[in-house]
Coordinates of C-alpha atoms in Angstrom, one line a residue:
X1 CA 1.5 32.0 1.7
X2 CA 0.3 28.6 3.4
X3 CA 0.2 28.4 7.1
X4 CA -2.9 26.3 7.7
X5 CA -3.0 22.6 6.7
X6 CA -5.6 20.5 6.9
X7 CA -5.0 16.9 7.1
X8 CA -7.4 14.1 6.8
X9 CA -7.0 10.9 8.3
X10 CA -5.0 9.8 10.8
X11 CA -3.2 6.4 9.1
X12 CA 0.2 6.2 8.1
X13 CA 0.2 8.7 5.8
X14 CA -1.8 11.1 7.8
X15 CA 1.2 10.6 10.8
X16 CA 3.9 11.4 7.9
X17 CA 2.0 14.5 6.9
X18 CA 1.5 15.9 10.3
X19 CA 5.3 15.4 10.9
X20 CA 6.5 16.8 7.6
X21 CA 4.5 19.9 8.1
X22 CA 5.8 20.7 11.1
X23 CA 9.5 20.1 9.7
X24 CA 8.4 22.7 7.0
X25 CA 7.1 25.3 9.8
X26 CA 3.8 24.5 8.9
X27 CA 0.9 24.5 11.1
X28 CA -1.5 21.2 10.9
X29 CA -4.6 20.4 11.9
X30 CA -5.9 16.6 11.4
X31 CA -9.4 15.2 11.1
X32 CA -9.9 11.6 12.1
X33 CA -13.3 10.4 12.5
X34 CA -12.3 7.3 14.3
X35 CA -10.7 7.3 18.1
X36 CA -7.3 6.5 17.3
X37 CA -4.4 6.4 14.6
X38 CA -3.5 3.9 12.8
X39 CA -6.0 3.8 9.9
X40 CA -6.2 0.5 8.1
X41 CA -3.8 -0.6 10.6
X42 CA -5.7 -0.6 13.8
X43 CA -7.7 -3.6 14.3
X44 CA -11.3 -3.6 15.5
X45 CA -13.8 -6.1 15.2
X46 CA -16.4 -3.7 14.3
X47 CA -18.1 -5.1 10.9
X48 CA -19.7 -0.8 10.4
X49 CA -19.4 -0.5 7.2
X50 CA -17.5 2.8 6.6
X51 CA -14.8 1.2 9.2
X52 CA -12.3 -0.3 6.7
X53 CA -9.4 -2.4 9.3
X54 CA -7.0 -5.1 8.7
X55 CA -8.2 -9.1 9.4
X56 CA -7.2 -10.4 12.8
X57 CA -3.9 -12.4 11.5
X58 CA -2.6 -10.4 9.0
X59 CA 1.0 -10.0 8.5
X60 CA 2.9 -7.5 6.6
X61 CA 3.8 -7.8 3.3
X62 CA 6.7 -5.9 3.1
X63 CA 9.7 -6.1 5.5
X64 CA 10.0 -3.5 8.8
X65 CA 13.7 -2.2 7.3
X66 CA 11.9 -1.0 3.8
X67 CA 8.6 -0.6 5.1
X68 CA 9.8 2.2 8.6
X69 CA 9.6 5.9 8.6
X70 CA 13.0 7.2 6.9
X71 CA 14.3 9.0 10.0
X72 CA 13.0 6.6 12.7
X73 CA 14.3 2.9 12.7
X74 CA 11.7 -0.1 13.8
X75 CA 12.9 -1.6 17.0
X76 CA 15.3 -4.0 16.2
X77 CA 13.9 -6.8 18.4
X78 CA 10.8 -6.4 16.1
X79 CA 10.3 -9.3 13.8
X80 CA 11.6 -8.5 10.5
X81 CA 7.5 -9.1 9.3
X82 CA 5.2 -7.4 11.5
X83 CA 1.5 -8.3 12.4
X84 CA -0.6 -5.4 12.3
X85 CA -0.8 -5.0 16.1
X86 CA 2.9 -4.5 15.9
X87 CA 2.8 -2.0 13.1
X88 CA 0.3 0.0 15.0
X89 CA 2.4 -0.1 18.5
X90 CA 5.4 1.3 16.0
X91 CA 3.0 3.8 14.7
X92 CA 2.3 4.9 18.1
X93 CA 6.4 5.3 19.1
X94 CA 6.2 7.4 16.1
X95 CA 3.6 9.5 16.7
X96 CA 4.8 10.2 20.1
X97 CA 8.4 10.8 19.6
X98 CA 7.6 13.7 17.5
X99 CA 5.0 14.7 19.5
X100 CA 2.2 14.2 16.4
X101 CA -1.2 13.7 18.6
X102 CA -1.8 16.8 19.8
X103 CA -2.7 18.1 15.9
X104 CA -4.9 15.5 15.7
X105 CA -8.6 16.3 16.5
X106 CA -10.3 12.3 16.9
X107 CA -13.8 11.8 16.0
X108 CA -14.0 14.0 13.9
X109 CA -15.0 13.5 10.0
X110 CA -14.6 15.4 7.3
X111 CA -17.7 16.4 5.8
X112 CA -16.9 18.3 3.0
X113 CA -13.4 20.1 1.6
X114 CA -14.5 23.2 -1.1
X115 CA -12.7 25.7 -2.5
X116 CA -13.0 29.4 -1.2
X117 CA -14.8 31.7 -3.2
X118 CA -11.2 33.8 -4.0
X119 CA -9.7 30.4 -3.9
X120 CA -8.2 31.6 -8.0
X121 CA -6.2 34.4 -5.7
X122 CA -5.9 33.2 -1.8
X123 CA -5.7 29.1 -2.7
X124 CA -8.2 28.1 0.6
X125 CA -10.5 25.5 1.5
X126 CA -13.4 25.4 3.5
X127 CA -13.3 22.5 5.3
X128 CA -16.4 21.5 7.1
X129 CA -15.9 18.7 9.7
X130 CA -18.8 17.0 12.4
X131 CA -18.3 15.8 15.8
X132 CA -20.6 14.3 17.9
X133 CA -23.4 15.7 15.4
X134 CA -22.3 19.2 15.7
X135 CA -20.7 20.5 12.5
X136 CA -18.0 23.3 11.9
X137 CA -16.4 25.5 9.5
X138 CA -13.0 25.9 8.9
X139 CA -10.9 28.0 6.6
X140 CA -7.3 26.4 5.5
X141 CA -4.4 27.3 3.4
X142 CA -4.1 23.8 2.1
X143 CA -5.6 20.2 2.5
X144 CA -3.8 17.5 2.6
X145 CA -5.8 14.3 2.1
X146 CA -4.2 11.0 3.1
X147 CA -7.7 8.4 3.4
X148 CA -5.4 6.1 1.0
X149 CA -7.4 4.0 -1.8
X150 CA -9.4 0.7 1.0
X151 CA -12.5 3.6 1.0
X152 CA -15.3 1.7 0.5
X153 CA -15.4 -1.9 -0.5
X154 CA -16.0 -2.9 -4.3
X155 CA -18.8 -5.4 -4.4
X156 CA -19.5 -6.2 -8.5
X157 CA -22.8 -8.3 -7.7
X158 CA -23.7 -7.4 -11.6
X159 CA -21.0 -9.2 -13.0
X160 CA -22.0 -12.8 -10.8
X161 CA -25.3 -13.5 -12.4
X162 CA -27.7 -15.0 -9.3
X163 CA -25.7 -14.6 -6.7
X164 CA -28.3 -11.9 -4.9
X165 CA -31.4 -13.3 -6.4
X166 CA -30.9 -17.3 -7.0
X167 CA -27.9 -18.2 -4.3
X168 CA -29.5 -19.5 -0.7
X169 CA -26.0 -19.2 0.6
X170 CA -23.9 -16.2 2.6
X171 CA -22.4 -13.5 0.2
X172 CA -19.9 -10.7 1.8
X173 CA -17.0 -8.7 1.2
X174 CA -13.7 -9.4 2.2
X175 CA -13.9 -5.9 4.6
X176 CA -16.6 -7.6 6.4
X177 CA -14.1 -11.0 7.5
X178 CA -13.1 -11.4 10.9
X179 CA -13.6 -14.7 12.9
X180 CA -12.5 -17.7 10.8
X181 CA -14.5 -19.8 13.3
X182 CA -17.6 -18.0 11.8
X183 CA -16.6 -20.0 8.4
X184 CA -16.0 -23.7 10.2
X185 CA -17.5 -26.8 8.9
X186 CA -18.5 -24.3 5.4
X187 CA -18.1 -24.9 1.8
X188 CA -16.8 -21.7 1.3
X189 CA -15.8 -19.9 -2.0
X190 CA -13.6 -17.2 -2.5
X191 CA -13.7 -14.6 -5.1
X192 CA -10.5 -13.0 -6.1
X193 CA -6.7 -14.2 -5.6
X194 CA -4.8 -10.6 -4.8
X195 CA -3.1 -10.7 -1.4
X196 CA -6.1 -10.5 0.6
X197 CA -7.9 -13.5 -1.5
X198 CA -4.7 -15.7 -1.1
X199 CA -4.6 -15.1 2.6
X200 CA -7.7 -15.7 3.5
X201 CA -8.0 -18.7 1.3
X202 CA -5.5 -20.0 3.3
X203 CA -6.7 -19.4 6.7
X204 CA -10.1 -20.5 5.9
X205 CA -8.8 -23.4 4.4
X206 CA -7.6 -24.8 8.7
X207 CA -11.4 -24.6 9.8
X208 CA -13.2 -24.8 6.3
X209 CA -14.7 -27.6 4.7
X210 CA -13.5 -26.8 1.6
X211 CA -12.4 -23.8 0.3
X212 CA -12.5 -22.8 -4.2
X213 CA -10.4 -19.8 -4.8
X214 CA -11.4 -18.5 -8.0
X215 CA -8.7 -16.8 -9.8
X216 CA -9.4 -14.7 -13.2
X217 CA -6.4 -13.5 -13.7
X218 CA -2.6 -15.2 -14.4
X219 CA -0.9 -15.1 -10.9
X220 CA 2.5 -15.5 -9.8
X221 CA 3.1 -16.3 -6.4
X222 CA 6.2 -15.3 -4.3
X223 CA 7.5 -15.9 -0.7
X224 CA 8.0 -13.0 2.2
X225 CA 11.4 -15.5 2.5
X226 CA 14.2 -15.4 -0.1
X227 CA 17.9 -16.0 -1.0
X228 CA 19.2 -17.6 2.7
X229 CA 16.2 -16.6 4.5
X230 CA 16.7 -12.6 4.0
X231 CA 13.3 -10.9 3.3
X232 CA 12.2 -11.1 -0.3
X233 CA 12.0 -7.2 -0.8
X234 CA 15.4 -6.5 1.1
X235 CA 16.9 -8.8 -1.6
X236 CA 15.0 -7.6 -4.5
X237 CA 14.8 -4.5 -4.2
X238 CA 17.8 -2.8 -4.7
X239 CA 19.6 -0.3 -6.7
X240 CA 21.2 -2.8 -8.5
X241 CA 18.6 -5.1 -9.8
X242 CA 16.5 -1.8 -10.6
X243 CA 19.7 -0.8 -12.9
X244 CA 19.7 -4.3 -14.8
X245 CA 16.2 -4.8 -15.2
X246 CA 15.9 -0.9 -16.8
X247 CA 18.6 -1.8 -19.6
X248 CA 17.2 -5.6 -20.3
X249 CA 14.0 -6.2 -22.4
X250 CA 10.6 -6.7 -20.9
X251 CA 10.3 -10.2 -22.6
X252 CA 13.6 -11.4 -21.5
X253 CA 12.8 -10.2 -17.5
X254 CA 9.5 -11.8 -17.7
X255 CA 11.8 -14.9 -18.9
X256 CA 14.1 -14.5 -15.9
X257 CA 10.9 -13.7 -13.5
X258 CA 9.4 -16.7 -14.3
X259 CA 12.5 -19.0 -13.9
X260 CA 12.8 -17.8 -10.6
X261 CA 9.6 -18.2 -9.4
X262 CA 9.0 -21.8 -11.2
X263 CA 12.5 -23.0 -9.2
X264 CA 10.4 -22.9 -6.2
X265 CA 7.1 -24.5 -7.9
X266 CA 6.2 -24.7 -11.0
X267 CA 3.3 -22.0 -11.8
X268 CA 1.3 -23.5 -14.8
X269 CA 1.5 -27.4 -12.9
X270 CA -0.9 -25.6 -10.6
X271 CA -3.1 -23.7 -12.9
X272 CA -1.7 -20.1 -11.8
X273 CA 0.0 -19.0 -14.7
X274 CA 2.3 -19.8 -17.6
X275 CA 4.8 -18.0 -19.8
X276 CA 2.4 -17.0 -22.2
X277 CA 0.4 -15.5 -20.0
X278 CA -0.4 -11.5 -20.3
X279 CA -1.2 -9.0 -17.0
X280 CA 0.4 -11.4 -15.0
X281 CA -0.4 -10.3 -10.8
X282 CA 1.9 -10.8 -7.8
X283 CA 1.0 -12.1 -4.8
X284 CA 3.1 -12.7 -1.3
X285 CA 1.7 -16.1 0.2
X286 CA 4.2 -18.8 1.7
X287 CA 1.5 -21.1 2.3
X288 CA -1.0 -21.1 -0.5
X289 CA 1.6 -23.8 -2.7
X290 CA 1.2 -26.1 0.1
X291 CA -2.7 -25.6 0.4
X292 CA -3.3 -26.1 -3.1
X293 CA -0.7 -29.4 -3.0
X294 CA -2.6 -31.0 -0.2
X295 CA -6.1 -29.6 -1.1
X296 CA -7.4 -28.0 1.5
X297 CA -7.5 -24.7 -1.2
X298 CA -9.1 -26.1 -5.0
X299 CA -8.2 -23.5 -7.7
X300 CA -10.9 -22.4 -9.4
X301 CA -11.4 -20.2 -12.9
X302 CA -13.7 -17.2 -12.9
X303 CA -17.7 -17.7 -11.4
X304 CA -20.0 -17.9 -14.7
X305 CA -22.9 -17.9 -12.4
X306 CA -24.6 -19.0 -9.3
X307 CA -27.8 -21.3 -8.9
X308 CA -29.5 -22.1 -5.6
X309 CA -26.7 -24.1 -4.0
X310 CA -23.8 -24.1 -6.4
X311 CA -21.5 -21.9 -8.4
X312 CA -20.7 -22.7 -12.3
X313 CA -17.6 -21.6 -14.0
X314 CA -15.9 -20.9 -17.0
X315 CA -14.6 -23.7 -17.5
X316 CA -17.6 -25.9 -17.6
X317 CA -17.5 -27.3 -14.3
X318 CA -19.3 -26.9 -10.9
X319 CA -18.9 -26.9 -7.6
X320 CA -22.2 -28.1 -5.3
X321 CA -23.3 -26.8 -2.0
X322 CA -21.3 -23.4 -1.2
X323 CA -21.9 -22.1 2.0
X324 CA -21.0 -18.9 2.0
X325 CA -19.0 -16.8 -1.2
X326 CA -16.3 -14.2 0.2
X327 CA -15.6 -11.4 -2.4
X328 CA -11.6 -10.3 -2.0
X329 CA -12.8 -7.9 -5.0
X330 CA -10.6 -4.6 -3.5
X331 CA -12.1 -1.1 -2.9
X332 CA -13.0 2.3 -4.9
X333 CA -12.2 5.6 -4.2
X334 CA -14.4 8.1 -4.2
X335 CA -13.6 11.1 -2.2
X336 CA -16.8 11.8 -1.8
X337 CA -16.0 15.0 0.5
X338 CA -14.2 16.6 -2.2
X339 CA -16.6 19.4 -4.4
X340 CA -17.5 17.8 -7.8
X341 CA -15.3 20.5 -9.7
X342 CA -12.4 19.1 -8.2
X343 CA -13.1 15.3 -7.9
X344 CA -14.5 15.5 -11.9
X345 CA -10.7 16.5 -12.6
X346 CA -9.5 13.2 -11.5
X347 CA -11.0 9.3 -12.4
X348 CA -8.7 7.8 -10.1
X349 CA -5.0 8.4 -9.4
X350 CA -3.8 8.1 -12.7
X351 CA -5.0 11.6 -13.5
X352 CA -2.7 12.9 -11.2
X353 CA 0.1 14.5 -11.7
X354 CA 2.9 12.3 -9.9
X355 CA 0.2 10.8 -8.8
X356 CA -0.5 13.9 -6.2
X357 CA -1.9 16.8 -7.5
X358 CA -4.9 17.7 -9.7
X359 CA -3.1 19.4 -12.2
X360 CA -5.6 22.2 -13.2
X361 CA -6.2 23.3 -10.3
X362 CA -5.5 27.3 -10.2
X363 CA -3.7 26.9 -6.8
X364 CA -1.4 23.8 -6.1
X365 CA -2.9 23.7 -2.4
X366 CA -4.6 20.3 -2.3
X367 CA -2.6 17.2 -2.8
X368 CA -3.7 13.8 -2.6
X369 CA -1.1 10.9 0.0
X370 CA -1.0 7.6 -0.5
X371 CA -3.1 6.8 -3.7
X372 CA -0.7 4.5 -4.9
X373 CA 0.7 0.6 -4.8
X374 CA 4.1 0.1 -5.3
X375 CA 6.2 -3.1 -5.8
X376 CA 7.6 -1.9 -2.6
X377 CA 6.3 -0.2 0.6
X378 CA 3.6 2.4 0.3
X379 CA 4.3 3.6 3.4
X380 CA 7.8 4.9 2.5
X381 CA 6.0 6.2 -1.0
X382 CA 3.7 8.3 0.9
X383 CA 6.0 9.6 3.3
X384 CA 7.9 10.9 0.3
X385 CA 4.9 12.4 -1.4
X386 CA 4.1 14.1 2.0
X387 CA 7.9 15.8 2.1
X388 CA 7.4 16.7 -1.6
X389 CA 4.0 18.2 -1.1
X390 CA 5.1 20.3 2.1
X391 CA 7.8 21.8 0.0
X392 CA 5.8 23.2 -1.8
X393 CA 3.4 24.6 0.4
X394 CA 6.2 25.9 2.0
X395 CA 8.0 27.8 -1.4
X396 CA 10.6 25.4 -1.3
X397 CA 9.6 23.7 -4.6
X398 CA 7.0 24.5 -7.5
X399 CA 5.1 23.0 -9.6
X400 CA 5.9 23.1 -13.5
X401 CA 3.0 24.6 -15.7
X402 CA -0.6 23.1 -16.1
X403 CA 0.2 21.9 -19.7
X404 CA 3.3 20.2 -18.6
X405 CA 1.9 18.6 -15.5
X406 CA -0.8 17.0 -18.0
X407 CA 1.4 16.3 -20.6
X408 CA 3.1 13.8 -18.1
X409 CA 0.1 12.7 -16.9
X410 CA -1.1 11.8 -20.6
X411 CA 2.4 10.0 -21.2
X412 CA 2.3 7.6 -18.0
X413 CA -1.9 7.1 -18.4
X414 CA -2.6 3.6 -20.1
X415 CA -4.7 3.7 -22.6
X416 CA -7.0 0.4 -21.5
X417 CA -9.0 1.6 -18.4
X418 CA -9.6 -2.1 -16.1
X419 CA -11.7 -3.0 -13.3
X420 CA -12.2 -0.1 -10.8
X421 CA -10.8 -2.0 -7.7
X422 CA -7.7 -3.6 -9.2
X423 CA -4.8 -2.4 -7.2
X424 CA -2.5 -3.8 -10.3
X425 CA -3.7 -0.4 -11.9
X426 CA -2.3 1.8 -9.2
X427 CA 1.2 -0.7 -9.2
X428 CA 4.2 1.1 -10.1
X429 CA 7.9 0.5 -9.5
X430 CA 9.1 1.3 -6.1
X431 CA 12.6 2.2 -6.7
X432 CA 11.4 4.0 -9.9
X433 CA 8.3 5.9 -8.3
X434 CA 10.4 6.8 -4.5
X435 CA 13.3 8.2 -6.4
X436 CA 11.2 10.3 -9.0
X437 CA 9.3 12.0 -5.8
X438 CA 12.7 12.2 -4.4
X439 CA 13.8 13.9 -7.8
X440 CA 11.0 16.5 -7.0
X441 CA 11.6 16.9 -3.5
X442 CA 15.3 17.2 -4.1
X443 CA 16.4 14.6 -1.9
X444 CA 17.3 11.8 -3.9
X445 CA 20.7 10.3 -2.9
X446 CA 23.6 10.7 -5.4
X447 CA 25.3 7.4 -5.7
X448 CA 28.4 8.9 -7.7
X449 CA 29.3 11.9 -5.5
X450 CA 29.2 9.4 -2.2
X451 CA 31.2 6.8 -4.2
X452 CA 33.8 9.9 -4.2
X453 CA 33.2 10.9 -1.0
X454 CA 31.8 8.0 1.2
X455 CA 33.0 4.9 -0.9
X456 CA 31.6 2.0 1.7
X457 CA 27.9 3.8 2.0
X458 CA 27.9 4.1 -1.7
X459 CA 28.3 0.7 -2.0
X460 CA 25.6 -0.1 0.5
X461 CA 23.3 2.6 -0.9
X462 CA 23.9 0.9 -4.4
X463 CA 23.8 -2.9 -4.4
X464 CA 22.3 -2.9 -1.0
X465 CA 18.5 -3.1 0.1
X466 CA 16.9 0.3 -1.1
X467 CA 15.6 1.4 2.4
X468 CA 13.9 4.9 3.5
X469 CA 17.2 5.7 5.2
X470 CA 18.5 6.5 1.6
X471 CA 16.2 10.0 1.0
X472 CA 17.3 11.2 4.9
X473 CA 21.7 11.5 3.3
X474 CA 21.3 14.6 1.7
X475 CA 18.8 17.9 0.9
X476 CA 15.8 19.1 2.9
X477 CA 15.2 16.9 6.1
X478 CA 18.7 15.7 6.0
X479 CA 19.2 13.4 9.0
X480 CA 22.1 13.0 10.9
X481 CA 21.6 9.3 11.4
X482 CA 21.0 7.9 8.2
X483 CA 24.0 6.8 7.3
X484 CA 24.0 4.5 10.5
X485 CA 21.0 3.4 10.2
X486 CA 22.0 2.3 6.4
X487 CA 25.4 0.3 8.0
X488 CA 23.5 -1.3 10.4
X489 CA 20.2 -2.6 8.7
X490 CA 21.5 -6.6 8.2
X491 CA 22.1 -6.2 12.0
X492 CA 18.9 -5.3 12.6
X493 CA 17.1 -7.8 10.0
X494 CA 19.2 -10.7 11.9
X495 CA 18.8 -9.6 15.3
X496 CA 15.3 -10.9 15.8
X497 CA 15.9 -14.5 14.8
X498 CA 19.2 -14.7 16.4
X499 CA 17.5 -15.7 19.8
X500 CA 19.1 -19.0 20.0
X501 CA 23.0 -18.8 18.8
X502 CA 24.9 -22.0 16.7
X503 CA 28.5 -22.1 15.8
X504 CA 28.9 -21.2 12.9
X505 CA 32.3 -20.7 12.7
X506 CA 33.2 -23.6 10.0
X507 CA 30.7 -21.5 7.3
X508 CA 33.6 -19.4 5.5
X509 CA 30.0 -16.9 3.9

């Protein structure tokens, strides 16, 4: 029977894990070996290298309404995008409106998590933690580890011949940027075009000389604003759209993907991508089409090599007198704290079953929260994992068999293995992955039995924005205010911009 949970980490997913142990009458005990929550999402200028934070202006990708807690609404004076600071002072509401911080032992690290000599029988961990220098043993029914996949930064020097034994200039990771003023008056060159390498391509680009973005991959770029203003992932994704893109063909959605996204500029005119391109990435980033229109951003293809002063490329050109070179080349995972026997069961995420558990493991008492990148929020993805996972430490749900739990494993694993960092690797639908945890956990929302019984929600729940507040209507954790909170997201998307009022009274929409 597990009692004891351990939880490691403190972040987002750490919070939800805390919380949806105590639901389940579960007792938790998290390790953070920093002073605060937050994770990723607490800023520090530190540059320590096992300190992975956000960069001082970042702003959310994904919108506050599908990127909140499912049974506790963001403020709705909060801007519909948040910058992190805001994201952390909601973290904080949440933490302390269910009373989260008092299970959470700060400075602390996690040392190492190993199985129990009976763990075939009794399912424990010993889980040995330091503070201050001073280690301890503990003994826990479960682990729950939720240190998410920006571990350690992914720095591929091999594959940029002479940039750490010809290049004169700066070389460092993107986990390492924090003061664009450090960068003002540089050439500087940036290596990667994900979200982080657009963004800071972009803010480089108002106190750099110059800035190259090299891009090796086909990219398609989208704006955080969509159809009349509404956040992009309020509009896209919903129930509805997920329904029609599932019954079309993949060649005719990438058709209809890249129509839409060509209305706004036209993709191959810039040297992002065209329609014949393959492995095509998404990126959020308003303001990189403008950058590389008035050129304060050159696109470049991928570095071939570096000399003393300069960086050659694929294509045959070169660009003279680079400063400095930032890598936006993503992170690893290694779980280093985890025994051998049970990271060796698992090369990344994608050995997991749903993306969770190790699936040999004799005892289902160690699941892993937040390895994943959805089209969506991971934040919402996590917290489901976290109810699922708690189910089952409480007897609530089970597992199937070992050779079932690998045989789905084996079915969703792609057979080409790609760069170690890329996050594209870990992307999976949101609406697909959310509901199939949902499945598990035995909350998903049924949209036919509401139509019958709650014909307005269903409708909402359907062809509106598919927000957390959908997996509180019904099953385990069922919360009284979901409904509401589903009725009343536009008012709280619009609330925040409507701070100086027009007449709009002639506009019959």
């Amino acid at each position: 029977m597990v009692r004891r949970v351990a939880v490691i980490g403190a972040g987002v997913g750490g919070l939800a894990s805390i919380k949806c142990c105590l639901d389940e009458g579960l007792e938790p005990t998290c390790f953070e070996r920093s002073e605060d929550i937050g994770g990723l999402w607490r800023y520090t200028d530190s540059t320590d290298s096992r300190r992975v934070s956000v960069y001082p202006l970042l702003i959310t990708n994904t919108s506050k309404e599908m990127s909140c807690f499912s049974d506790f609404p963001c403020p709705e004076d909060f801007p519909n995008f948040l910058p992190h600071s805001l994201l952390l002072e909601y973290y904080r509401m949440y933490a302390q409106h269910f009373d989260l911080l008092r299970h959470i032992h700060f400075k602390t690290t996690a040392v190492s998590v190993r199985k129990r000599p009976d763990f075939a029988t009794s399912g424990q961990w010993e889980v040995v933690t330091e503070t201050n220098g001073v280690q301890e043993s503990h003994v826990f029914d479960a682990v729950m580890v939720c240190t998410g996949h920006y571990q350690e930064p992914y720095l591929p020097l091999a594959s940029f011949p002479g940039i750490d034994t010809r290049f004169k200039g700066r070389y460092l990771h993107s986990q390492q940027y924090k003061d664009p003023e450090a960068f003002r008056g540089k050439r500087v060159l940036v290596v990667g075009i994900g979200n982080t390498g657009g963004d800071l391509a972009v803010q480089l680009s108002r106190v750099a000389a110059k800035v190259f973005l090299s891009a090796r991959s086909s990219t398609l770029v989208f704006s955080r604003v969509s159809d009349h203003g509404f956040p992009f992932d309020m509009v896209k994704n919903t129930r509805f759209n997920h329904l029609v893109e599932s019954l079309l063909p993949s060649a005719l959605m990438k058709r209809i993907m890249f129509r839409q996204v060509n209305s706004w500029f036209n993709h191959a005119n810039y040297g992002l991508a065209s329609t014949k391109s393959s492995n095509v990435k998404r990126i959020l980033n308003e303001e990189l089409p403008f950058c590389l229109l008035c050129g304060t951003v050159v696109l470049k293809p991928k570095v071939k090599e570096f000399t003393e002063t300069s960086a050659l490329f694929d294509d045959g050109t070169t660009e003279e007198n680079i400063d400095v070179v930032l890598f936006a080349t993503g992170y690893v995972f290694p779980f280093s704290f985890l025994e051998e026997s049970v990271r060796s069961q698992f090369d990344d995420n994608r050995s997991l079953y749903k993306r969770v558990f190790p699936p040999h493991l004799e005892k289902p008492t160690l699941a892993i929260i937040g390895l994943i990148q959805l089209t969506g929020s991971v934040m919402v993805g996590s917290e489901m994992q976290a109810r699922w996972v708690t189910g089952i430490f409480a007897g609530w749900n089970k597992l199937p068999p070992t050779s079932r739990m690998m045989a789905d494993v084996l079915k969703k694993k792609p057979l080409v293995k790609r760069n170690p960092s890329e996050r594209e690797n870990l992307k999976m639908s949101f609406i697909s992955y959310t509901d199939e945890i949902a499945s598990c956990a035995g909350v998903k929302p049924n949209v036919l039995r509401l139509l019958l019984t709650d014909p307005r929600l269903a409708l909402a729940v359907f062809f509106g924005p598919c927000t957390p507040y959908q997996y509180r209507l019904m099953g385990r954790g069922k919360w009284s205010g979901a409904r509401d909170a589903i009725l009343t997201q536009w008012q709280r998307t619009l609330k925040p911009l409507r701070t100086r009022v027009v007449d709009d009274s002639s506009d019959g929409s």
